[in-house]
Short mmCIF file of C-alpha atoms in Angstrom, two decimals:
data_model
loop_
_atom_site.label_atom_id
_atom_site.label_comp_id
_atom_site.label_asym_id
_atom_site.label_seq_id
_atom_site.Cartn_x
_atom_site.Cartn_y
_atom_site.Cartn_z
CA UNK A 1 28.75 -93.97 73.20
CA UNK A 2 28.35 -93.05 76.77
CA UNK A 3 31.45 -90.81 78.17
CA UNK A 4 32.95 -92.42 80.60
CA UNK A 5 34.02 -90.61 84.05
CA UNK A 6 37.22 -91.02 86.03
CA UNK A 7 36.89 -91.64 89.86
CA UNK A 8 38.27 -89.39 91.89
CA UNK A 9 40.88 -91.49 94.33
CA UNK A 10 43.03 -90.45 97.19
CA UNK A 11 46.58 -91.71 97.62
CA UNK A 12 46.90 -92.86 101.23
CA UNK A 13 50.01 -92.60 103.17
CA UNK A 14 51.14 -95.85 102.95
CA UNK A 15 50.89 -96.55 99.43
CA UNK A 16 52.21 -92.93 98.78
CA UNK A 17 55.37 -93.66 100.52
CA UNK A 18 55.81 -96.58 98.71
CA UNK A 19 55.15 -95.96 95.27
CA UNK A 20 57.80 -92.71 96.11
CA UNK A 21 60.17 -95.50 97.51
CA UNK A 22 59.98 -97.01 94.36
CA UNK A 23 60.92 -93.65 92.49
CA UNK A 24 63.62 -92.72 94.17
CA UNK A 25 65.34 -95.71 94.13
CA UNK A 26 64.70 -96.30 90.31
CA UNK A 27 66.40 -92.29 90.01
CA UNK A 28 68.80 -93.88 92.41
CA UNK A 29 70.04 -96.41 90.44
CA UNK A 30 70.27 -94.75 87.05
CA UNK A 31 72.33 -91.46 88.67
CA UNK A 32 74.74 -93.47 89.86
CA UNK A 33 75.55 -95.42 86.53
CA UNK A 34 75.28 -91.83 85.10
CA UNK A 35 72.44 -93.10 82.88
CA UNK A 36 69.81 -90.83 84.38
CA UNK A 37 68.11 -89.06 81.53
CA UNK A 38 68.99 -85.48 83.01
CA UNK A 39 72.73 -86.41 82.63
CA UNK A 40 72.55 -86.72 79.07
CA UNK A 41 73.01 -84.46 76.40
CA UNK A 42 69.72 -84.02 74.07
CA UNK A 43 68.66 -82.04 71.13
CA UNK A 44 65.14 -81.98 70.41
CA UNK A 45 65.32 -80.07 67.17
CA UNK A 46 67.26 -83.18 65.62
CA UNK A 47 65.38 -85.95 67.33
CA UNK A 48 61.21 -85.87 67.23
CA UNK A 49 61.40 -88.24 69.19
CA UNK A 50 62.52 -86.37 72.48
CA UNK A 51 59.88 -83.94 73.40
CA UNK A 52 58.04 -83.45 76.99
CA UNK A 53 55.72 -86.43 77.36
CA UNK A 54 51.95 -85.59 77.38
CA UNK A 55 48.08 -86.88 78.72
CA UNK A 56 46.53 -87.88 75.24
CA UNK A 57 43.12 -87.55 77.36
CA UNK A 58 43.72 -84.21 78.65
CA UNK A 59 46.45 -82.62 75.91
CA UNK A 60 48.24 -81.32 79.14
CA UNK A 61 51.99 -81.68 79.37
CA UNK A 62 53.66 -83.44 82.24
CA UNK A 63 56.27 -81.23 84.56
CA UNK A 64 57.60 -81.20 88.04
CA UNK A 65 57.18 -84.55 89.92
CA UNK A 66 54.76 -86.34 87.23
CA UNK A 67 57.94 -85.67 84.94
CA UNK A 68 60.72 -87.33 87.08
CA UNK A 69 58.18 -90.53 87.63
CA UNK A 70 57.84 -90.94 83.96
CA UNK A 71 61.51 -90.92 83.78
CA UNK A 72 62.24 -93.26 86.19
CA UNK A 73 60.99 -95.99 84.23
CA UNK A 74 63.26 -95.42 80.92
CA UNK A 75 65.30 -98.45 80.25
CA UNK A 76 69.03 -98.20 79.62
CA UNK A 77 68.75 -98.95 76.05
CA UNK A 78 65.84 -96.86 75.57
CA UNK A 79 66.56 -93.50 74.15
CA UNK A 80 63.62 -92.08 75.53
CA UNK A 81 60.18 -92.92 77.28
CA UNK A 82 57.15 -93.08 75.32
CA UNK A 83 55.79 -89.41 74.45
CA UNK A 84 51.85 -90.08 75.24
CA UNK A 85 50.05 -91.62 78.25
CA UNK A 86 46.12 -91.82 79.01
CA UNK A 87 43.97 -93.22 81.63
CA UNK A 88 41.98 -95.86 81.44
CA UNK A 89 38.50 -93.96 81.67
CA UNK A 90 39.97 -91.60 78.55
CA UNK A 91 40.97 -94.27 76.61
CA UNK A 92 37.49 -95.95 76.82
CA UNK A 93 36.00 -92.52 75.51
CA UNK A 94 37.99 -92.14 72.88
CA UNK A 95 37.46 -95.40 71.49
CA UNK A 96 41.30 -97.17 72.47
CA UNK A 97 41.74 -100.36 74.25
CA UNK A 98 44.41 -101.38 76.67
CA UNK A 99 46.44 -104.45 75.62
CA UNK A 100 45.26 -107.02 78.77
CA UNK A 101 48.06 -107.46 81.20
CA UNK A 102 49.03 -104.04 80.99
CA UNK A 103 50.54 -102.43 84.13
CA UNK A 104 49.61 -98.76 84.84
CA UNK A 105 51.54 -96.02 86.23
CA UNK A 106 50.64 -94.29 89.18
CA UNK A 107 51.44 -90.85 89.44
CA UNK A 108 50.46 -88.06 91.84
CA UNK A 109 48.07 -85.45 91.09
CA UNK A 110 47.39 -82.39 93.79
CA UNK A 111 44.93 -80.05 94.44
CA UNK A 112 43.75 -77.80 97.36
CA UNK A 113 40.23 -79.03 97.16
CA UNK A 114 39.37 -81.96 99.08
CA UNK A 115 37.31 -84.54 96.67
CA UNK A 116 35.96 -87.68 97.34
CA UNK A 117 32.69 -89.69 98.07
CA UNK A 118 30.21 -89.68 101.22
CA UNK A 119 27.51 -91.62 102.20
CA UNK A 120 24.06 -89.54 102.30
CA UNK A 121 20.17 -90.68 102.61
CA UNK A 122 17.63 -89.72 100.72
CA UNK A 123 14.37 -88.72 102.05
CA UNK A 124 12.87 -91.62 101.53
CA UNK A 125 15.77 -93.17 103.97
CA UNK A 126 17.70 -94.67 100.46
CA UNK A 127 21.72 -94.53 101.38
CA UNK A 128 23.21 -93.31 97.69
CA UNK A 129 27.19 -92.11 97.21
CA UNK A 130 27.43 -88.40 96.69
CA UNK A 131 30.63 -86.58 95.37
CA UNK A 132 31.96 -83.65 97.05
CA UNK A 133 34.24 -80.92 96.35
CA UNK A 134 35.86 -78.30 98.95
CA UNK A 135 38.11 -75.67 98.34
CA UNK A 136 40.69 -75.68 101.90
CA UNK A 137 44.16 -73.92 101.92
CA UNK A 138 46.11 -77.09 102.18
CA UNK A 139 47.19 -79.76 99.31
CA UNK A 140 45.79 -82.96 98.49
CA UNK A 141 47.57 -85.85 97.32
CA UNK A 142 45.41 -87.53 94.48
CA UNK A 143 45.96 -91.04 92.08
CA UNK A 144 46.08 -90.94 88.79
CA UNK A 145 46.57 -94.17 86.96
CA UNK A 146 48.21 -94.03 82.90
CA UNK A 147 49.07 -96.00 80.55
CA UNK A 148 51.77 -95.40 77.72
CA UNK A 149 51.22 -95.58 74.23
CA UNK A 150 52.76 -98.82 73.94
CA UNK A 151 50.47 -100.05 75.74
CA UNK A 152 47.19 -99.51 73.67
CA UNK A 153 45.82 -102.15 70.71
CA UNK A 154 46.39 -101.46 67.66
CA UNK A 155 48.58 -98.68 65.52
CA UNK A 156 47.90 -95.45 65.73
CA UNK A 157 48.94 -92.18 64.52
CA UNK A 158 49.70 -89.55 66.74
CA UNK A 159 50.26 -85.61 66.16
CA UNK A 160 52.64 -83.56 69.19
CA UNK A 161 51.20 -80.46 69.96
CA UNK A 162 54.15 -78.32 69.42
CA UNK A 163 54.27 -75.00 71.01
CA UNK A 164 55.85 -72.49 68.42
CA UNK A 165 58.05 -70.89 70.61
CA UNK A 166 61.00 -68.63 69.46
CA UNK A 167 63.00 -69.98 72.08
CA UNK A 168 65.70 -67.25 71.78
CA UNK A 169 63.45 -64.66 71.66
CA UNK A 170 62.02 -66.27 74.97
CA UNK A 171 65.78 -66.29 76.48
CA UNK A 172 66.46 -62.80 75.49
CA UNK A 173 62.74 -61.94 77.34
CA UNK A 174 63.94 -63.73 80.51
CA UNK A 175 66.92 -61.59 80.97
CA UNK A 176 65.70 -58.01 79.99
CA UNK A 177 62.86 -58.99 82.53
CA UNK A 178 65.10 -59.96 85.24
CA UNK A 179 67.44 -56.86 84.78
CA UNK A 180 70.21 -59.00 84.31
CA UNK A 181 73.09 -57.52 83.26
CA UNK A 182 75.31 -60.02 80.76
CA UNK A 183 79.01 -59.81 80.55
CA UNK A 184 80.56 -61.44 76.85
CA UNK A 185 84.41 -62.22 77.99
CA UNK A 186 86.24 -63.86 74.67
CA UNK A 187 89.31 -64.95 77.44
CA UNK A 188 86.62 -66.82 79.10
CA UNK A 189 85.66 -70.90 78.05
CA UNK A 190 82.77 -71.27 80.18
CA UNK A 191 79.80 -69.16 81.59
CA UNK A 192 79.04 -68.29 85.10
CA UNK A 193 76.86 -66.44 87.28
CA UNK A 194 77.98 -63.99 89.53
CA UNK A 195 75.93 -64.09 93.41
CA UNK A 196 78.01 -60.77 94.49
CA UNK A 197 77.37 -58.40 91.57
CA UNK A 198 74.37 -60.69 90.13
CA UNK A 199 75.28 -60.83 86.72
CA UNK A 200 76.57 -63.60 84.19
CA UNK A 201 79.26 -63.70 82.79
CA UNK A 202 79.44 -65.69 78.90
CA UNK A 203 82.20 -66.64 76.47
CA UNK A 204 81.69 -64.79 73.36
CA UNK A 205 79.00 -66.53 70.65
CA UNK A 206 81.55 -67.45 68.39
CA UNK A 207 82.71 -70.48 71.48
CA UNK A 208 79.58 -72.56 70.54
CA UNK A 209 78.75 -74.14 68.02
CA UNK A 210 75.68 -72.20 67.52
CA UNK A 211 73.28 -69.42 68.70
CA UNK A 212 70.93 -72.47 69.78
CA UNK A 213 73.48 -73.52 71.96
CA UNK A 214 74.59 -69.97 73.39
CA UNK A 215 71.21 -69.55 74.51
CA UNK A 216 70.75 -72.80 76.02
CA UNK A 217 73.71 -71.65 78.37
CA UNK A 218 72.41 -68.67 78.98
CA UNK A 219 69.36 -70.14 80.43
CA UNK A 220 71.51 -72.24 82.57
CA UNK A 221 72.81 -69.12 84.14
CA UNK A 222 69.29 -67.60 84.28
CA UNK A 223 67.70 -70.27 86.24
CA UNK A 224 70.84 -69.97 88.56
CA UNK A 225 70.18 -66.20 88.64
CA UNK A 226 66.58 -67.09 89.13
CA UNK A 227 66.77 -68.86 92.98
CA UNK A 228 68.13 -65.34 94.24
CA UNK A 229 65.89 -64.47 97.07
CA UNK A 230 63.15 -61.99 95.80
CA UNK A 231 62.73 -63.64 92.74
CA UNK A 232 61.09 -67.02 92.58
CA UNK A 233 60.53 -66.83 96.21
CA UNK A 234 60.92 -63.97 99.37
CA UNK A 235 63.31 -66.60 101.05
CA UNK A 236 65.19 -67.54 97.63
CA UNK A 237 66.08 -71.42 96.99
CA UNK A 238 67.64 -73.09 100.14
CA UNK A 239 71.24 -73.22 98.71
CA UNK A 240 71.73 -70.12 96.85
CA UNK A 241 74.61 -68.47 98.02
CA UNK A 242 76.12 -71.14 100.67
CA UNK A 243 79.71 -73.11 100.08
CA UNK A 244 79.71 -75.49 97.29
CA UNK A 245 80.72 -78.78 99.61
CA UNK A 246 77.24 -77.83 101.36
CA UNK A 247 74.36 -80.72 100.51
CA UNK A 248 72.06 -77.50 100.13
CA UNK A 249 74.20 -76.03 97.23
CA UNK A 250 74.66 -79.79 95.68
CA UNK A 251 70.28 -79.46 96.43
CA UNK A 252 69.71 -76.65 94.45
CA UNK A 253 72.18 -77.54 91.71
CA UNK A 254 69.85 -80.56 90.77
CA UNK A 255 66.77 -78.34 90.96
CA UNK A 256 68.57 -75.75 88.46
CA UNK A 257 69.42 -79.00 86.04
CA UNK A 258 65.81 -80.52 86.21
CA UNK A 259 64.59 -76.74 85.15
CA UNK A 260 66.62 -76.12 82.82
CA UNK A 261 66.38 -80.45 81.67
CA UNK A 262 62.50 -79.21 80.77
CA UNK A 263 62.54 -76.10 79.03
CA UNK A 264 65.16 -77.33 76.75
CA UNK A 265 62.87 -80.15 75.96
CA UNK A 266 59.57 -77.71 75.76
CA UNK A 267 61.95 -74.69 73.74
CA UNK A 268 63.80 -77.54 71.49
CA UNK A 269 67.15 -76.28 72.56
CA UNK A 270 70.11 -78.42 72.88
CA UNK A 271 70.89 -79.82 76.47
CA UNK A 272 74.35 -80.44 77.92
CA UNK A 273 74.18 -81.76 81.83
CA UNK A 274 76.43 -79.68 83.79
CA UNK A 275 76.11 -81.77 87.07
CA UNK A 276 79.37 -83.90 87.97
CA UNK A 277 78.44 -87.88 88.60
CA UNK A 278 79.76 -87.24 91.96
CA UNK A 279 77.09 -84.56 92.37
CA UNK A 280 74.56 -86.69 91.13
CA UNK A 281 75.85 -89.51 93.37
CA UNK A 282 75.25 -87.18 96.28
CA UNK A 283 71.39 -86.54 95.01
CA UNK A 284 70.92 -90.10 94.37
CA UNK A 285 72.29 -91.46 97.91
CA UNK A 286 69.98 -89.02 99.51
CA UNK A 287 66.62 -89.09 97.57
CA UNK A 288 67.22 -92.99 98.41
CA UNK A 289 67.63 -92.24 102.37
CA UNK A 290 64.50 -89.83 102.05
CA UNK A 291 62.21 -90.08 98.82
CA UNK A 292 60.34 -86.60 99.88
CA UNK A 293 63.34 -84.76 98.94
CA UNK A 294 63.06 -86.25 95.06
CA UNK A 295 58.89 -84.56 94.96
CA UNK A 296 60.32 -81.14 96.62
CA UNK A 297 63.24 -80.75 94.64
CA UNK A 298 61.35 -81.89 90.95
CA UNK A 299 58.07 -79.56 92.04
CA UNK A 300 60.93 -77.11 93.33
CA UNK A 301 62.12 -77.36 89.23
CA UNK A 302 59.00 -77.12 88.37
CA UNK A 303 58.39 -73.34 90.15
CA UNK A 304 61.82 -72.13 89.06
CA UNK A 305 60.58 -73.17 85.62
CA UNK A 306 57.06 -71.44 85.57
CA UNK A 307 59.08 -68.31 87.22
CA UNK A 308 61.12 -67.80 84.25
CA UNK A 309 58.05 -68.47 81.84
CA UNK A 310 56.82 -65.50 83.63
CA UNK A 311 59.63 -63.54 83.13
CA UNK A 312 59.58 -64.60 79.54
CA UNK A 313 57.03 -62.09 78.25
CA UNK A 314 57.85 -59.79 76.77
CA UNK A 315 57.63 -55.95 79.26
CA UNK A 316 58.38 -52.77 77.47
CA UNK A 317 59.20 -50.02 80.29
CA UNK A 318 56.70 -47.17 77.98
CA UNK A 319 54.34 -47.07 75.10
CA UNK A 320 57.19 -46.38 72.81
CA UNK A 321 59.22 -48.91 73.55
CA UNK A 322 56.21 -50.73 73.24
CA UNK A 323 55.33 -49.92 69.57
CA UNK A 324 58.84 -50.05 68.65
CA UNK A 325 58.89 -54.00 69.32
CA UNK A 326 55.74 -55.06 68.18
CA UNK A 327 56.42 -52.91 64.89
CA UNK A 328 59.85 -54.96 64.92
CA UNK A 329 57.52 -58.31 65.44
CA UNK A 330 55.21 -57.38 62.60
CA UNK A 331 52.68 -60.29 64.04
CA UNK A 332 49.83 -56.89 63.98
CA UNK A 333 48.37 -54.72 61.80
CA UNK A 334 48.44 -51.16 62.69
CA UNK A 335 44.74 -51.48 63.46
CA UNK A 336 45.30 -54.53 65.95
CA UNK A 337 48.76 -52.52 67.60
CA UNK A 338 46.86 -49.40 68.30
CA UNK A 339 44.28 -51.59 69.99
CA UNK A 340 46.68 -53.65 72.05
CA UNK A 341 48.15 -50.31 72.99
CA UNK A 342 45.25 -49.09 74.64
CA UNK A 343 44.20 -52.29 76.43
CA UNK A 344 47.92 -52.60 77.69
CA UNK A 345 46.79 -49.10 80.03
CA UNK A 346 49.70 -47.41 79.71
CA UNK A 347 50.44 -44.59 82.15
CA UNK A 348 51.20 -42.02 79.40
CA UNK A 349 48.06 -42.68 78.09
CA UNK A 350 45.60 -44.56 80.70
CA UNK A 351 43.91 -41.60 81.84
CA UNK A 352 43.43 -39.96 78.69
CA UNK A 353 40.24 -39.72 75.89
CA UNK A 354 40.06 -42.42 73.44
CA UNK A 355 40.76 -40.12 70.45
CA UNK A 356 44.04 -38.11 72.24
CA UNK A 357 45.22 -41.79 73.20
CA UNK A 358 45.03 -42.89 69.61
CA UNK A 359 46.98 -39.58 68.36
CA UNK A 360 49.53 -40.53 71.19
CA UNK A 361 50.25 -43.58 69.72
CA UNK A 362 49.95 -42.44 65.86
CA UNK A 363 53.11 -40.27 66.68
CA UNK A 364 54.73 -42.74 67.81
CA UNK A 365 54.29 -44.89 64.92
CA UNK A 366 54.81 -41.88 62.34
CA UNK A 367 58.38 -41.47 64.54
CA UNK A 368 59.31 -44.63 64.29
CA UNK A 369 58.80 -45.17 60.50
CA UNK A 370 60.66 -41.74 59.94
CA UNK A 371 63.63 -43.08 62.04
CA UNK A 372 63.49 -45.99 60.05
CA UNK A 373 63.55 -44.41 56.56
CA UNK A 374 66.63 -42.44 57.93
CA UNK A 375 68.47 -45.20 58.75
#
């Protein structure tokens, strides 16, 4: 079978500012019957069926703006929105068909190069349509036109591509990385972060229900800790710091919740909104007034959230350190460690032979099993 290739399509003004019209006031409307999906509690560890939604042509998971589109559309009754989505042109290569009548959804797709189609002659003076492609330093605003699941012929069976994330392993990362200093208090019910010391603040692990859930607040406070300027940004997020009646604070309290809404659903941790319906009110009057805000503030989410994926790997400050949790990890063999060791260009060790690098790191490993023994 012949693949199949999508055209490339702009999204002009006009139809852009309707179809985020249309968003905004489908967010609208669901925040202020408190039925949005980010104001409900969610654990995807008990329900298979609540998982970040994904392109079935592509295998790439949907975030940021793309994300709060597809949620738009869930019904009240609806638990969730389908999981998988696929363009026409991909579902033609891969052998599905569309039900007829099917509506598609269009969502926005951007990119700094400028792509589309120009007229050009050929020598023999024969006008043909030639693609181009050119990188520039500003974004582009392109279409991209799915359809759900639901909406293809036939049944099907479908496998998620699960990331096997050890989401508290991934939490613990985030803070160690950020420097953040965290505060158990067993007189204290909730958790909170601190903007004058920069810390957090937690009830002790035996207020929740589980370490799932301890975590999943910690996160909370790790996004918070996240907008501080310096971090995600130079400038910081627009509301960090500022009184809590300011629209800026209300602002970046919905960007925290969407952040936090999809790593719980990518790390299968349980979700509890902490967003008043007032607050949400507030969000949902103004994303109606001006739609933009709704694409900042979700691609805003989005940012915070690849931030504290970055901080998420794992840093030791030496080589010892180093060895000490991969040993702990026992995902390598010696052989593999040492390697990983040397490629990681330690300063103990970067400017040294192969062979005294390797003895370097030997000693390390002889330490740490001796330690170990003596424990």
């Amino acid at each position: 079978m012949k693949k199949v290739y999508t055209k490339i399509k702009k999204l002009e003004t006009n139809k852009q500012n309707t179809l985020r019209g249309d968003t905004a006031y489908r967010c609208y409307e669901q925040m202020f019957e408190g039925k949005a999906f980010w104001q409900q509690p969610f654990d995807p560890q008990k329900d298979i069926d609540i998982r970040l939604p994904y392109d079935l042509g592509t295998g790439r998971k949907f975030y940021g703006y793309n994300l709060t589109q597809l949620l738009s559309y869930k019904k009240p009754e609806d638990k969730f929105i389908p999981l998988r989505y696929i363009t026409y042109k991909d579902a033609q290569n891969k052998g599905y068909y569309i039900k007829k009548g099917s509506k598609s959804i269009a969502l926005e797709n951007y990119s700094k190069y400028d792509m589309g189609y120009a007229k050009e002659q050929s020598p023999n003076n024969k006008t043909y349509t030639k693609f181009y492609k050119n990188k520039t330093n500003n974004w582009h605003t392109y279409e991209n036109n799915i359809f759900s699941e639901q909406m293809l012929q036939g049944k099907h069976q479908f496998f998620y591509p699960e990331n096997e994330i050890d989401a508290i392993e991934y939490i613990k990362n985030i803070a160690y990385n950020m420097n953040m200093k965290i505060i158990e208090d067993s007189h204290n019910n909730i958790g909170f972060y601190s903007i004058k010391k920069d810390e957090i603040h937690m009830p002790t692990k035996d207020r929740f229900n589980d370490e799932r859930e301890y975590y999943s607040e910690l996160l909370r406070h790790l996004v918070k800790a996240a907008t501080k300027p310096g971090r995600v940004n130079q400038k910081g997020m627009e509301g960090y710091g500022v009184d809590s009646k300011n629209i800026r604070y209300i602002k970046d309290r919905f960007r925290i919740e969407l952040c936090r809404m999809q790593s719980c659903l990518g790390l299968k941790l349980p979700y509890k909104p902490s967003m008043t319906l007032l607050e949400n009110k507030q969000i949902g009057a103004l994303i109606a007034k001006f739609p933009n805000y709704l694409v900042f503030m979700s691609n805003d989410a989005y940012s915070l959230m690849k931030y504290i994926n970055q901080q998420s790997i794992y840093r030791a400050k030496n080589l010892e350190e180093f060895i000490a949790y991969h040993v702990k990890q026992g995902k390598f063999s010696e052989k593999e460690l040492k390697d990983l060791c040397i490629a990681s260009k330690f300063k103990e060790i970067k400017d040294l032979p192969d062979i005294k690098k390797r003895q370097i790191i030997n000693n390390h490993l002889k330490n740490l099993k001796t330690n170990s023994i003596k424990r």
